[in-house]
Every structure is written in structure tokens, then in C-alpha cells.
mmCIF file of C-alpha atoms in Angstrom:
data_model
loop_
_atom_site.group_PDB
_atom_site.id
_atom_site.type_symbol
_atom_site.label_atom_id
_atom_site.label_comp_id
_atom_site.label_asym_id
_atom_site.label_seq_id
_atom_site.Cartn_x
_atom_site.Cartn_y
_atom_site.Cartn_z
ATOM 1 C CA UNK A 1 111.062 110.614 85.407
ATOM 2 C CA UNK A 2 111.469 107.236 86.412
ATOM 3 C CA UNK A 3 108.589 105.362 87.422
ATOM 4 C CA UNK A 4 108.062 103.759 90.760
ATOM 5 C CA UNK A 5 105.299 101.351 91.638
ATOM 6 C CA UNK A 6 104.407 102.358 95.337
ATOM 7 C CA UNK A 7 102.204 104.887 96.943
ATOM 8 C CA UNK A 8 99.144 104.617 99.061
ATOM 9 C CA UNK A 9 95.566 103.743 98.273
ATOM 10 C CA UNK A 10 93.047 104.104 101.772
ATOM 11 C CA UNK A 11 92.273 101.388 103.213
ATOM 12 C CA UNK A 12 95.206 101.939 105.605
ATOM 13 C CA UNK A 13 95.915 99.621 108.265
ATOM 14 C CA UNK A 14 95.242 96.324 106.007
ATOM 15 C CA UNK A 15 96.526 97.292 102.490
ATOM 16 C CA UNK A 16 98.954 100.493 102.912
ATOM 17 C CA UNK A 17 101.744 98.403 102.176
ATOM 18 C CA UNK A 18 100.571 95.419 99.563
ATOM 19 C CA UNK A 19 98.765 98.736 97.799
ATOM 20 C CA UNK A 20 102.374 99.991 96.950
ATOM 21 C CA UNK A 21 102.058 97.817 93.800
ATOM 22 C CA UNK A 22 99.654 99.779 92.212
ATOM 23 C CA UNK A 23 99.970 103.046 92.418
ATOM 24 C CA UNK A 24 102.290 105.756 90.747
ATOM 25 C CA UNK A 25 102.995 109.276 91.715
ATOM 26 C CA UNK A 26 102.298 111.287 88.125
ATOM 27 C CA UNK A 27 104.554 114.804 88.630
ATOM 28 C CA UNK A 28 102.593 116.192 85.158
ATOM 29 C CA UNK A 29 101.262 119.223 84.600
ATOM 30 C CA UNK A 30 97.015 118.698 84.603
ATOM 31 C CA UNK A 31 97.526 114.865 84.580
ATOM 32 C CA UNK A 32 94.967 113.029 85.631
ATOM 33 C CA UNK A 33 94.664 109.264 86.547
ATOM 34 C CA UNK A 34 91.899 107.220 88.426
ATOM 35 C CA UNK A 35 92.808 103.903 90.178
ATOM 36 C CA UNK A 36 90.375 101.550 91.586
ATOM 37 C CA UNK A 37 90.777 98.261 92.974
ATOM 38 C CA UNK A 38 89.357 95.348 94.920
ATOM 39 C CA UNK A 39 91.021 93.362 97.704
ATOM 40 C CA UNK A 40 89.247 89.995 98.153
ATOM 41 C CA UNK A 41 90.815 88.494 101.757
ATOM 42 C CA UNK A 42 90.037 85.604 103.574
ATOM 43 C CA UNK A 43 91.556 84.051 106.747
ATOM 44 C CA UNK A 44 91.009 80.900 109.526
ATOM 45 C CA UNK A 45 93.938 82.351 111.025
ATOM 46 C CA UNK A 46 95.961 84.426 113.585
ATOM 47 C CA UNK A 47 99.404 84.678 114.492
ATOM 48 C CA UNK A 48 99.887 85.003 118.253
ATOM 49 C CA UNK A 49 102.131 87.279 120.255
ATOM 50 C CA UNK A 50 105.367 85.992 119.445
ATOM 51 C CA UNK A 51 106.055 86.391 115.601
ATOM 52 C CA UNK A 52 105.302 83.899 113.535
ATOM 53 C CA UNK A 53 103.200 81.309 115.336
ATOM 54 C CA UNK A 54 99.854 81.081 114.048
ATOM 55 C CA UNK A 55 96.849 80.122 115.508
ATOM 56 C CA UNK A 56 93.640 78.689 113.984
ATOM 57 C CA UNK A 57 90.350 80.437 114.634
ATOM 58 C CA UNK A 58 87.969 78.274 116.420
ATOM 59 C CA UNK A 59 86.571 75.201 114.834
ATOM 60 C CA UNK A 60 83.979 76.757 112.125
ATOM 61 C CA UNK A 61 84.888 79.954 112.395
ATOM 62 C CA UNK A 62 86.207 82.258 109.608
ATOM 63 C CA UNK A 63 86.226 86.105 108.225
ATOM 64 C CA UNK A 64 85.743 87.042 104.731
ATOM 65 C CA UNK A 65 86.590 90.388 103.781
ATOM 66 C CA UNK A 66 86.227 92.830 100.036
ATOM 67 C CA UNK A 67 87.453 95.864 100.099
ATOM 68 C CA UNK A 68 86.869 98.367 97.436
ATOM 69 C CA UNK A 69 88.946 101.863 96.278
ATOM 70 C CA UNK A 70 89.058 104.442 93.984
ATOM 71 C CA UNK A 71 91.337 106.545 93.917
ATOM 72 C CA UNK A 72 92.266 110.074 92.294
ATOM 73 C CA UNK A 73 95.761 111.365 91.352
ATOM 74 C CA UNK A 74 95.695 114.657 89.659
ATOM 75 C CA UNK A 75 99.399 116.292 88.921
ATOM 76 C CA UNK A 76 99.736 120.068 89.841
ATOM 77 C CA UNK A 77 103.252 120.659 88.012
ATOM 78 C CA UNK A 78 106.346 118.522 87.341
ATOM 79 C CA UNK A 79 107.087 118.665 91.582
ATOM 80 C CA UNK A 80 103.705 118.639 92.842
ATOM 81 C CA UNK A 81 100.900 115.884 93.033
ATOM 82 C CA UNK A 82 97.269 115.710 94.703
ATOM 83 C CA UNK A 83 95.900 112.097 95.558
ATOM 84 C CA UNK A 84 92.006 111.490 96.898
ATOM 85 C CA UNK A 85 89.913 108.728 97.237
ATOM 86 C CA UNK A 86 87.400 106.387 99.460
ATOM 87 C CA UNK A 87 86.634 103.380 100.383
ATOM 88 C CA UNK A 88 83.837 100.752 100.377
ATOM 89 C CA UNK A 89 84.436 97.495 102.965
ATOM 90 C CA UNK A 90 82.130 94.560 102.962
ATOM 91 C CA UNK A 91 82.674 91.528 105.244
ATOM 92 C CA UNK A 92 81.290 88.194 106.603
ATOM 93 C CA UNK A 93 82.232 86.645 109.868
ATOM 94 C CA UNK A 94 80.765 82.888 110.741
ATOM 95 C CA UNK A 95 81.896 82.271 114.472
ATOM 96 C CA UNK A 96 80.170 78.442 114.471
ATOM 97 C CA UNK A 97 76.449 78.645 113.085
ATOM 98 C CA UNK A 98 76.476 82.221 113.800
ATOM 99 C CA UNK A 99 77.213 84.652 110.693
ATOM 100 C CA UNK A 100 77.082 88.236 110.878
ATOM 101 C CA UNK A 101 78.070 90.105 107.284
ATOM 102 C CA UNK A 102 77.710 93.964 106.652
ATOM 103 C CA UNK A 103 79.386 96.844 104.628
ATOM 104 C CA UNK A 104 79.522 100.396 103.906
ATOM 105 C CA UNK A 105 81.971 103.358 103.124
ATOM 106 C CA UNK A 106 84.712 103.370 105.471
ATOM 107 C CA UNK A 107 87.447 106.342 104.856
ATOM 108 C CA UNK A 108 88.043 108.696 103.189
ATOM 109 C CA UNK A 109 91.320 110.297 102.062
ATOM 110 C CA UNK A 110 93.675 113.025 100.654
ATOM 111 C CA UNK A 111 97.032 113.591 100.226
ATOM 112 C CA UNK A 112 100.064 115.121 97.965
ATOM 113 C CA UNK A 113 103.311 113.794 96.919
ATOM 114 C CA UNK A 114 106.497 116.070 96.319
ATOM 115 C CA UNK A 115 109.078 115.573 93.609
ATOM 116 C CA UNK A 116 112.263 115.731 95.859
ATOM 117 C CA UNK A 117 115.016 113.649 93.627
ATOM 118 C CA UNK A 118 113.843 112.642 90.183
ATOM 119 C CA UNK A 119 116.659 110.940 87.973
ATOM 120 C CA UNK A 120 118.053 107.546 87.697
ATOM 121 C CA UNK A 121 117.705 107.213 91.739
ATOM 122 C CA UNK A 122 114.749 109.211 92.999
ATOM 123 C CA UNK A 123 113.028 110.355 95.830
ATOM 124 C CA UNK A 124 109.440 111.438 96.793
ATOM 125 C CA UNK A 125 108.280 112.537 100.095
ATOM 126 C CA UNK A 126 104.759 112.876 100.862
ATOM 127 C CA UNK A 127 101.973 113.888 102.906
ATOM 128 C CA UNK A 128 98.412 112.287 103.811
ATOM 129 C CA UNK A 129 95.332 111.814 106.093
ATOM 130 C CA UNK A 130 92.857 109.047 106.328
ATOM 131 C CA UNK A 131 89.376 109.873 108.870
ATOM 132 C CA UNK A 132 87.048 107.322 109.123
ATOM 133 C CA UNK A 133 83.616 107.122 108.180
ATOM 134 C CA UNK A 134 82.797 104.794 110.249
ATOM 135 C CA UNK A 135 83.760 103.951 113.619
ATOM 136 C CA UNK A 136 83.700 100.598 116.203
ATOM 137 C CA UNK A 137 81.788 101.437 119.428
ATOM 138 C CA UNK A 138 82.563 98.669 122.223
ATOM 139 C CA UNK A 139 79.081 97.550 122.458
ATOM 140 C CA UNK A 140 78.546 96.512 118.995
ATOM 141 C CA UNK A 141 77.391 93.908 117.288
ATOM 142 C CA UNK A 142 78.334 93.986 113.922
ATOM 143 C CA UNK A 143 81.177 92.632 112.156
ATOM 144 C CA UNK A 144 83.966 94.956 111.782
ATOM 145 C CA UNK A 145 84.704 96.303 108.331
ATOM 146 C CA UNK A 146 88.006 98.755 108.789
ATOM 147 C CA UNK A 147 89.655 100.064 111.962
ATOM 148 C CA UNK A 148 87.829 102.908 112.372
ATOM 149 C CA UNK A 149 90.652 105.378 113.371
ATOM 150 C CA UNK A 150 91.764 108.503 111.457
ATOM 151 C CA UNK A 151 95.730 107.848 110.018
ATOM 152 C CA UNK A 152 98.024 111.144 109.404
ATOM 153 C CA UNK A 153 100.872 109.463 107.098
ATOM 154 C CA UNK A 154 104.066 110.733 105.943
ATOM 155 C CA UNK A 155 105.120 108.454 102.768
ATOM 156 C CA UNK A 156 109.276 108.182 101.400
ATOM 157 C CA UNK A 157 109.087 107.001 98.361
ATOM 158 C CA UNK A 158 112.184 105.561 96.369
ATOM 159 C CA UNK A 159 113.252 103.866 93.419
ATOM 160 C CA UNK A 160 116.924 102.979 91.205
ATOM 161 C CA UNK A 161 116.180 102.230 87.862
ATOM 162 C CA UNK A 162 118.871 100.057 85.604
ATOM 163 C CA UNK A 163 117.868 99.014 82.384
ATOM 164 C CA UNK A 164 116.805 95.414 82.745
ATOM 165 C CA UNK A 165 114.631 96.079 86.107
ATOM 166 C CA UNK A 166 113.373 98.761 88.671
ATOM 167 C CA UNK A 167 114.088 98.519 92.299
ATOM 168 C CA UNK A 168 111.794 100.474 94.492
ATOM 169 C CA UNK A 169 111.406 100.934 98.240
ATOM 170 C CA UNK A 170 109.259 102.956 100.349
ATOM 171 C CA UNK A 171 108.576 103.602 104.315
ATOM 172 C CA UNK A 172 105.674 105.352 105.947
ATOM 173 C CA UNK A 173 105.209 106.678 109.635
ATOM 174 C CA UNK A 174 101.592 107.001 110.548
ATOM 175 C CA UNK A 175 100.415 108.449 113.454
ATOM 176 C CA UNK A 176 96.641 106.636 114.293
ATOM 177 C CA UNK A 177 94.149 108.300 116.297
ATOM 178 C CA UNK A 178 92.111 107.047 118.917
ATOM 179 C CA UNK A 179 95.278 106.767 120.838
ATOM 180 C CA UNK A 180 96.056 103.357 118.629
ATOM 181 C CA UNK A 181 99.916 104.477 118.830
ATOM 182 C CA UNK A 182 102.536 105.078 115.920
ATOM 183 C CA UNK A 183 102.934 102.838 113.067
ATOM 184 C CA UNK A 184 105.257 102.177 110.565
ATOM 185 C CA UNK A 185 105.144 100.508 106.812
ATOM 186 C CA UNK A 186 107.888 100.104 104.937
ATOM 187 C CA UNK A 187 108.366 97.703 101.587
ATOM 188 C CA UNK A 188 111.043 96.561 98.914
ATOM 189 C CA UNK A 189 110.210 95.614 95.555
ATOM 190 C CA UNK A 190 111.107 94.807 91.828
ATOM 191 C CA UNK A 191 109.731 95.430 88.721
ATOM 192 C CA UNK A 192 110.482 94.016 85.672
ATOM 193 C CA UNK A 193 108.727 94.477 81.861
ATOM 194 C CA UNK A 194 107.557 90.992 80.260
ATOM 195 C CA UNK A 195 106.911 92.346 77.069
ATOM 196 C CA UNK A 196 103.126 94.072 76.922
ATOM 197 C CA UNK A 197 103.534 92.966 81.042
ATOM 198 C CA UNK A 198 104.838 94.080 83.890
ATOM 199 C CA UNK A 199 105.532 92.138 87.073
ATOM 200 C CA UNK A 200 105.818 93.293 90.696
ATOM 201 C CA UNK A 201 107.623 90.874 93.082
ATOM 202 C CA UNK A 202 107.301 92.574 97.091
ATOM 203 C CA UNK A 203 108.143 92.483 100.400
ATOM 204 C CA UNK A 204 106.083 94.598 102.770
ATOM 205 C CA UNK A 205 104.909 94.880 106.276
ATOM 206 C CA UNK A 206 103.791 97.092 109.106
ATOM 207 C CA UNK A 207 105.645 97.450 112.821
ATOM 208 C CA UNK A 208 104.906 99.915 115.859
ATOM 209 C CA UNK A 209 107.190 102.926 116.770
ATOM 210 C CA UNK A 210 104.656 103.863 119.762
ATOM 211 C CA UNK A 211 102.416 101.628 121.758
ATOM 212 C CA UNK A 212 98.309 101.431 121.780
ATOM 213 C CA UNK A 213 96.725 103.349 124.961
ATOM 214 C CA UNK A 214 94.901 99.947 125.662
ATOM 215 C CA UNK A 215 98.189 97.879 125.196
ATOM 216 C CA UNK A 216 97.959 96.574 129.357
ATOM 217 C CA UNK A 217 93.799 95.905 128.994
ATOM 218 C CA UNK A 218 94.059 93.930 125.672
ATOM 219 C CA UNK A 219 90.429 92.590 126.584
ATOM 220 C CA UNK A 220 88.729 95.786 126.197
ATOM 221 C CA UNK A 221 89.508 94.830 121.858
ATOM 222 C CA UNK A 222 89.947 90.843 121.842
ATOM 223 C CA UNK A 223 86.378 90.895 123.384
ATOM 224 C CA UNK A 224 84.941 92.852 120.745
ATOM 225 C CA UNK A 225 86.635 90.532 117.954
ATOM 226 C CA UNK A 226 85.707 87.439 119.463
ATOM 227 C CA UNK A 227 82.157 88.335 119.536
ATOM 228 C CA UNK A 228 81.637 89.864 115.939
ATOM 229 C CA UNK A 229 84.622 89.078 114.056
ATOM 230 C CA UNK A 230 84.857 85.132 114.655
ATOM 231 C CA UNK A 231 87.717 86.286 116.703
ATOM 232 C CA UNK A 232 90.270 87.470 113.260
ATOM 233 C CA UNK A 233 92.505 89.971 114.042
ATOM 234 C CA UNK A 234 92.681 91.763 110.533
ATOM 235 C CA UNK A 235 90.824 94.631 111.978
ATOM 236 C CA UNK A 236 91.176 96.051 115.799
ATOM 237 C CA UNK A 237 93.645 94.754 117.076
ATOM 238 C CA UNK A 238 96.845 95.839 119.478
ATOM 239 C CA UNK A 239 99.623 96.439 118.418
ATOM 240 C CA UNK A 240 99.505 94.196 115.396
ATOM 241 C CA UNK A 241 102.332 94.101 113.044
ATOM 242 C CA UNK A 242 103.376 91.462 109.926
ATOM 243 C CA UNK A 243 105.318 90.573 107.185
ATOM 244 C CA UNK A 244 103.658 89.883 103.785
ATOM 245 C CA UNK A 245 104.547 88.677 100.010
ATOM 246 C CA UNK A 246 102.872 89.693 96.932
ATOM 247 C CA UNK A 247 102.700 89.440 93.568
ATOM 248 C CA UNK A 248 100.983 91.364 90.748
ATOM 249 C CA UNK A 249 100.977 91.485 86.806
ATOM 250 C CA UNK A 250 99.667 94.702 85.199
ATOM 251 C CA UNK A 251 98.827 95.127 81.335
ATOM 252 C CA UNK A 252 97.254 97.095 78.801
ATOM 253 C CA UNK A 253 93.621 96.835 77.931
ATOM 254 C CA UNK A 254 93.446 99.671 75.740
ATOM 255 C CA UNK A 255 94.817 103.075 75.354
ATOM 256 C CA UNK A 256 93.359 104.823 78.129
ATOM 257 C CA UNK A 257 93.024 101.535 80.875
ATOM 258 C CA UNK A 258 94.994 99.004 82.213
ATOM 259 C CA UNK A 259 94.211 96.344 84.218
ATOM 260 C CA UNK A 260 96.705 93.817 86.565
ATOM 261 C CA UNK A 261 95.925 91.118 89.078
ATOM 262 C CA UNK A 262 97.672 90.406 92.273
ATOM 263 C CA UNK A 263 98.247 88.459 95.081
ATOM 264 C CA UNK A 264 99.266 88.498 98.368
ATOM 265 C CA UNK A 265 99.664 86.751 101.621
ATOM 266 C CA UNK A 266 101.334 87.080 105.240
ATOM 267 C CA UNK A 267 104.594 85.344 105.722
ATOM 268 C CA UNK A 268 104.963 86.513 109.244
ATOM 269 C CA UNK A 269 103.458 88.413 112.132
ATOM 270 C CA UNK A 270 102.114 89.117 115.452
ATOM 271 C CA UNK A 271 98.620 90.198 116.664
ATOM 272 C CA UNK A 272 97.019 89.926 113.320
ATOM 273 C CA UNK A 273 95.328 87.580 111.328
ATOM 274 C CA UNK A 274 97.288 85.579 108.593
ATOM 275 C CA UNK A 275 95.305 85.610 105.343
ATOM 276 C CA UNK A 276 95.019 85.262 101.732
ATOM 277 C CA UNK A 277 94.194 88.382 99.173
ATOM 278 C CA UNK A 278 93.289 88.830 95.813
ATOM 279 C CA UNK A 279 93.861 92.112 94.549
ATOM 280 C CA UNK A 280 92.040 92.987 91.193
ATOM 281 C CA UNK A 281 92.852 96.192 89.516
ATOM 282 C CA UNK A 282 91.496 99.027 87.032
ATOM 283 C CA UNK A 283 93.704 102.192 86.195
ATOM 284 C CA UNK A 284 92.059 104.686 83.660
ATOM 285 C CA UNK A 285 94.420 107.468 82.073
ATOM 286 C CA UNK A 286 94.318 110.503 79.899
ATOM 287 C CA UNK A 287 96.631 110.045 76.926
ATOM 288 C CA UNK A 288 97.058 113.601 75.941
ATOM 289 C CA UNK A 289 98.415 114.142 79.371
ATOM 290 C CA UNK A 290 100.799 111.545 78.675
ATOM 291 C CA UNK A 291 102.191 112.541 75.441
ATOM 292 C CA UNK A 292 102.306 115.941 76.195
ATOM 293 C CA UNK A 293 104.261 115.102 79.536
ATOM 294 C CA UNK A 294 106.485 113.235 77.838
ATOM 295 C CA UNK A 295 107.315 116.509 75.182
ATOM 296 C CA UNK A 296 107.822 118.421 78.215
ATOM 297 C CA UNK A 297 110.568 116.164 79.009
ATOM 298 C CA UNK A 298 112.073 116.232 75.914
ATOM 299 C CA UNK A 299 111.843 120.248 75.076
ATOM 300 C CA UNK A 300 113.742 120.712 78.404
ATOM 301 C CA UNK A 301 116.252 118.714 77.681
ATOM 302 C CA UNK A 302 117.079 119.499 74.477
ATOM 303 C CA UNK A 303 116.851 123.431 75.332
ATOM 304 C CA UNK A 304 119.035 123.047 77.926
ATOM 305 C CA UNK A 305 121.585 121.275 75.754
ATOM 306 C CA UNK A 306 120.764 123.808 72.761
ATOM 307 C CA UNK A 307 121.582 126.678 75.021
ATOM 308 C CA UNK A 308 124.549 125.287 76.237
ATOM 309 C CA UNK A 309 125.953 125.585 72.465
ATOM 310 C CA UNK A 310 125.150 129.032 72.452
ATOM 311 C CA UNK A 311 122.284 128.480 70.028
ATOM 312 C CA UNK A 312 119.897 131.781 69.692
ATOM 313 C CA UNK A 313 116.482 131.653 71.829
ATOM 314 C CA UNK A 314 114.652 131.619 68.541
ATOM 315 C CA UNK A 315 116.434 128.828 66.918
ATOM 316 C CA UNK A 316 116.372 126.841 69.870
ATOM 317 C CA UNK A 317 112.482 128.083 70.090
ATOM 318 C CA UNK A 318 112.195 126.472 66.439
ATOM 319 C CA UNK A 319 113.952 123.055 67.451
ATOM 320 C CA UNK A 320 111.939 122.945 70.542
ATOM 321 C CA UNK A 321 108.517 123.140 69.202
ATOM 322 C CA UNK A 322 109.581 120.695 66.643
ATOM 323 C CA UNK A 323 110.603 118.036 69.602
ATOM 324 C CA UNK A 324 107.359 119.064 71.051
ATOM 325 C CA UNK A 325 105.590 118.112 67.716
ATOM 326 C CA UNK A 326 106.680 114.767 67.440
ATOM 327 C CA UNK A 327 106.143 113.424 70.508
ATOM 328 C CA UNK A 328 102.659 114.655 70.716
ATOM 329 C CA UNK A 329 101.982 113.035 67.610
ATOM 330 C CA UNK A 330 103.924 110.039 68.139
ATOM 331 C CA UNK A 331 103.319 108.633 71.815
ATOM 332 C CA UNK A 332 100.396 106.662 71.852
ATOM 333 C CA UNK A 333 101.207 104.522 74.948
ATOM 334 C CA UNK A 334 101.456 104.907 78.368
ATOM 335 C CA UNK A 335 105.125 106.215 79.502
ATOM 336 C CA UNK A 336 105.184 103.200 82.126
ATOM 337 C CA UNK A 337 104.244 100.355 79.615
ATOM 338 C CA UNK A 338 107.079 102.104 76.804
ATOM 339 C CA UNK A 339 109.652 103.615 79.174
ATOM 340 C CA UNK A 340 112.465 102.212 77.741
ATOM 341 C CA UNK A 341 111.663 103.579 74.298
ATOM 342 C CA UNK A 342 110.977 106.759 75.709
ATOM 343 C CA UNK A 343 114.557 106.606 77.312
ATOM 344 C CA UNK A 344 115.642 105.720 74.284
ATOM 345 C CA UNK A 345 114.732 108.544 72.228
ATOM 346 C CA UNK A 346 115.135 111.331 75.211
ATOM 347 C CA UNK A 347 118.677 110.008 75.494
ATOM 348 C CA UNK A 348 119.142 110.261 71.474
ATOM 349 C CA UNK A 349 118.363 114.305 71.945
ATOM 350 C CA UNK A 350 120.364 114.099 74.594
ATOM 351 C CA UNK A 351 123.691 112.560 72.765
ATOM 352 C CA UNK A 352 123.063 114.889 69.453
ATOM 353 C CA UNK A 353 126.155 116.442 68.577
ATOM 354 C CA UNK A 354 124.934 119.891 69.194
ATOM 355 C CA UNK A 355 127.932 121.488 68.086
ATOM 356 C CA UNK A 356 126.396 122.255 64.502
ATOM 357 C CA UNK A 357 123.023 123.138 63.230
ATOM 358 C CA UNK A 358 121.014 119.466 64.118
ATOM 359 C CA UNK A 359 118.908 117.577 61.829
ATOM 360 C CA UNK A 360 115.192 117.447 62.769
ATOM 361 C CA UNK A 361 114.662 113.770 62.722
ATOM 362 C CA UNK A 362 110.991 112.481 63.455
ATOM 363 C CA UNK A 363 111.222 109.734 65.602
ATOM 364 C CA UNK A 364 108.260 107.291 66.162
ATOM 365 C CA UNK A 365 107.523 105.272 69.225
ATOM 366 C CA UNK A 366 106.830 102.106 69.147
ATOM 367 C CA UNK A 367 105.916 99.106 71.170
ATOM 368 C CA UNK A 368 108.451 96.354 71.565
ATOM 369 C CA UNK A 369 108.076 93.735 68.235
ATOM 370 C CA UNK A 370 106.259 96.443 66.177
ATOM 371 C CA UNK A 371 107.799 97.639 62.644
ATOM 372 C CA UNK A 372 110.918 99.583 63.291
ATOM 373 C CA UNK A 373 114.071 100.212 61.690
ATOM 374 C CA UNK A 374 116.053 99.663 65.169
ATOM 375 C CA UNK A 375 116.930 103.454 65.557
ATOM 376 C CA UNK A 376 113.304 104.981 66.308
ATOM 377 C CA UNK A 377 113.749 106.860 62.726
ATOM 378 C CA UNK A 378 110.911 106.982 60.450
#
């Protein structure tokens, strides 16, 4: 399959959509993959009612927030995929000489994703639900450290794939609890391979399909933010929507992780605070669920094209397991960072002239500038 670069990690209202960098669906057969990350924010900002005007925070005041995730993904079959994970949220708030700062676990979530179209254009839907661990009484005194609302999502998912980039998109409905109304995040992105890199360029943001219950007594929330959040709207607010940049670079740091940095910061908005984040990022994987994934791929292929020729079950059997062979042997890096080789050689079982009794050719897999004859032949 093609590989997209969106999906959701948990801390929902602030990083659903710059989050779509990160992480992958992985439609495999007992493939597992963990993600964490941190999000390092900080803003002096807010942009008002009308989009795009931004406001300072009073003189001295300013809100520091790190949010921390982990995240599972575990593939059922080729269609189906189960996501989990939590979060950890620690913030700061200094409204003049005052500074409150706190943090603890903050939601927890689960989800699955559904293989829908898979080709050069593809499509996955998906399902998922967000309840807080901890929630924002009126009264209190502490800085706030998430939203503290429960968030059933419905993810799309999309990408086109040509050869010298990806494009990807992806919208989400969420219905928040609490009565916080309907929300929407949607995104458009590229990604393009660097050589042992790969670069993310995005557009995201997050508008409102239904209204917050509390949308005509806005002072029952700014009051709350003023006094413990040196009056940022990153967390709380009504009816907050914005338009955001980012950036991110991803590479390998050995077989089973790879790490990537990113960036990100609001372009545009209203009712939320305009801020600056760092997003650092860990993503451990199983290689045998790679490779083998990866076979699969192949042995359908070339069985379907074997039986298309008429070719007994038991030769094709033979062929198969010989396909199934190589790769296993053979793939030693991650199907995202070697794609295009992988296309490569799927599309070379793909083109064999089937019409006579094939040549079993082991074919090696490479990364880009290592020794190769220029056909993937050994």
C-alpha cells in the first residue's frame, strides 16, 4: 500500500491536526508499531474574535506547555487496524509575578482505522474516542493542562502517490462532550524522500460545525483562563478554531527506530492562542512484520498474475513461496524509508512475461547509493 503520513495521536483539541505528520495507518497482519512524541509549545499570544488579529497576553504574562504521547498501532489484517495510547501534559503559566505550573495524565484513547481504497489513490476511514482523565472544574486554581472533554472522532484519511512526491489529505468530525459543540480538522500535505530523509510540508487547522452550550456566557471560560492560564487560550476556550503550518523531517536511527523533528506554528485563527511548537519524535518498529508484509504483497500479486496464465496451484504454490523467500530475506528497511524500491521490484513481478515458465530471479533491496547493478538483480 501506499503510505500516508496522517492519523491521530491524543492530545486532541491542540495537536489532532499538526499530529497528522507522524503517524501511519499499518494494514499488516500482527504488525506492531509504537509512536511517542513530545510537543514543546509556547505562546504570549491570542488571536481575537475576528480571524487573524492577534492579541498579546498581558504585560509579563505567558503559558508554557509539553505534552507527551505514546501511542500503539497494532494491524489486525491487511483492512483492519487498532490504535491506543495516552497522554502526559505539563504546563507553566506566569500571569505577572504569579506562576502556577502542574502536570499529569490527561486522556486516554482508542481507535481503528479501515482499509477502504488502497492503490495509487487511497482511502481510509476511521473510528476513535478520546475521555479525559482529567477534568477543569470552574473553581479551580490550577493551570490548565488539556481540555478536559471526552472527543468521539471519525478520521478520512487520503493520499495520491506519484513517483517524485506523496500528496495526502485528511478531515475529521469530532463530536466533544461537555456540550463543547462539533468540531472539525481537516489538513493537506506533501511528502517528499531526501535521500535517508523524509520531509513533511502541512497545512492544517480546526473549525466548528456546531456551537459550544456556553457560546452567549463566554465569561463562565475566559474567567477561568484569565485566572490560571495567564489568560492563553490554547486550552478552554469557545469556539476556537485556527490555521497552522508545520514542518517535520523524519529519519532512520537504526533498524527498528526512527526518529524526526518538527515544527509548527499558527498562521491564523480565532479564539485561540497563537503559538510556537516543537514536536520531537520516536517511532519503534518490528522488522519481521515489515518484511513479511511486504512478501504478502508480493505473493498476491504474483499469484494472481500466475493464475491468470492458467499456471497449476502447485506451480504457482512453488513460485509463490519462492517470492515469499526473498523478500523475507532481503528487506531489511522500513517499507516507508525504501518504498520506491519496493515499488520497484513488486512492479518487476508484476510486468514478468508470464506467458512461459518464469525465471526465479532473487532480487535484493537496497537503499538508495548502496551497491547495485541498477535492476535489483543479484
Amino acid at each position: 500500500m501506499n503510505r500516508i503520513s496522517i492519523g491521530l495521536l491524543f492530545s486532541f483539541f491542540t495537536a489532532i491536526a499538526q499530529a497528522q505528520l507522524l503517524n501511519s495507518p499499518q494494514f499488516a497482519k500482527n504488525h506492531l508499531k509504537l509512536l511517542s512524541t513530545i510537543d514543546v509549545y509556547s505562546t504570549k499570544e491570542n488571536f481575537d474574535n475576528s480571524r487573524g488579529n492577534k492579541v498579546a497576553l498581558p504585560t509579563g504574562n505567558k503559558y508554557d506547555n509539553i505534552v507527551g504521547s505514546l501511542v500503539a498501532n497494532y494491524g489486525l489484517n491487511e483492512d483492519w487496524e487498532l490504535f491506543g495510547g495516552f497522554n502526559y501534559s505539563y504546563a507553566k503559566s506566569l500571569t505577572g509575578n504569579e506562576e502556577r505550573k502542574g502536570g499529569a495524565f490527561t486522556d486516554i484513547s482508542l481507535g481503528a482505522n479501515y482499509r477502504w481504497f488502497d492503490g495509487k489513490f487511497s482511502l481510509y476511514p476511521g473510528l476513535s474516542l478520546s475521555l479525559p482523565v482529567t477534568t477543569i472544574a470552574s473553581d479551580t486554581d490550577d493551570v490548565l493542562i488539556n481540555d478536559g472533554a471526552s472527543i468521539l472522532a471519525f478520521p478520512f484519511y487520503l493520499d495520491y502517490k506519484w513517483s517524485f512526491l506523496a500528496l495526502y489529505s485528511g478531515f475529521t468530525p469530532a463530536v466533544l462532550g461537555d456540550q463543547r459543540g462539533w468540531r472539525i480538522f481537516y489538513s493537506l500535505g506533501v511528502k517528499k524522500r531526501m535521500g535517508p530523509v523524509i520531509l513533511n510540508l502541512e497545512f492544517n487547522g480546526m473549525d466548528n460545525l456546531k456551537k459550544d452550550e456556553l457560546t452567549t456566557s463566554p465569561n463562565l471560560r475566559t474567567d477561568v483562563v484569565n485566572r490560571v492560564n495567564a489568560g492563553s487560550l490554547r486550552y478552554y476556550s469557545i469556539n476556537p478554531g485556527f490555521y497552522r503550518l508545520a514542518l517535520q523531517a523524519r529519519f532512520r536511527i537504526s533498524q527498528m527506530f526512527i526518529g524526526g523533528l518538527g515544527y509548527s506554528q499558527e498562521i491564523n485563527g480565532s479564539r485561540y492562542s497563537s503559538g510556537k511548537s516543537i514536536i520531537g519524535y520516536l517511532e519503534m518498529r518490528f522488522p519481521e512484520f515489515e518484511s513479511t508484509r511486504t512478501a504478502d504483497i508480493a505473493s498476491e500479486r504474483r499469484r494472481a498474475k500466475l493464475r491468470q496464465n492458467k499456471y497449476a496451484d502447485e506451480d504457482a504454490d512453488e513460485i509463490v513461496e519462492e517470492t515469499v523467500i526473498i523478500y523475507e530475506d532481503n528487506l531489511n528497511f522500513s517499507e516507508e524509508f525504501e518504498e520506491d524500491t519496493v515499488d520497484e521490484d513488486l512492479e518487476y513481478f508484476e510486468k514478468e512475461d508470464l506467458s512461459k515458465p518464469p525465471t526465479i530471479k532473487r532480487r535484493v533491496i537496497r537503499k538508495k547509493g548502496e551497491g547495485s547493478n541498477g535492476n535489483g538483480e543479484e
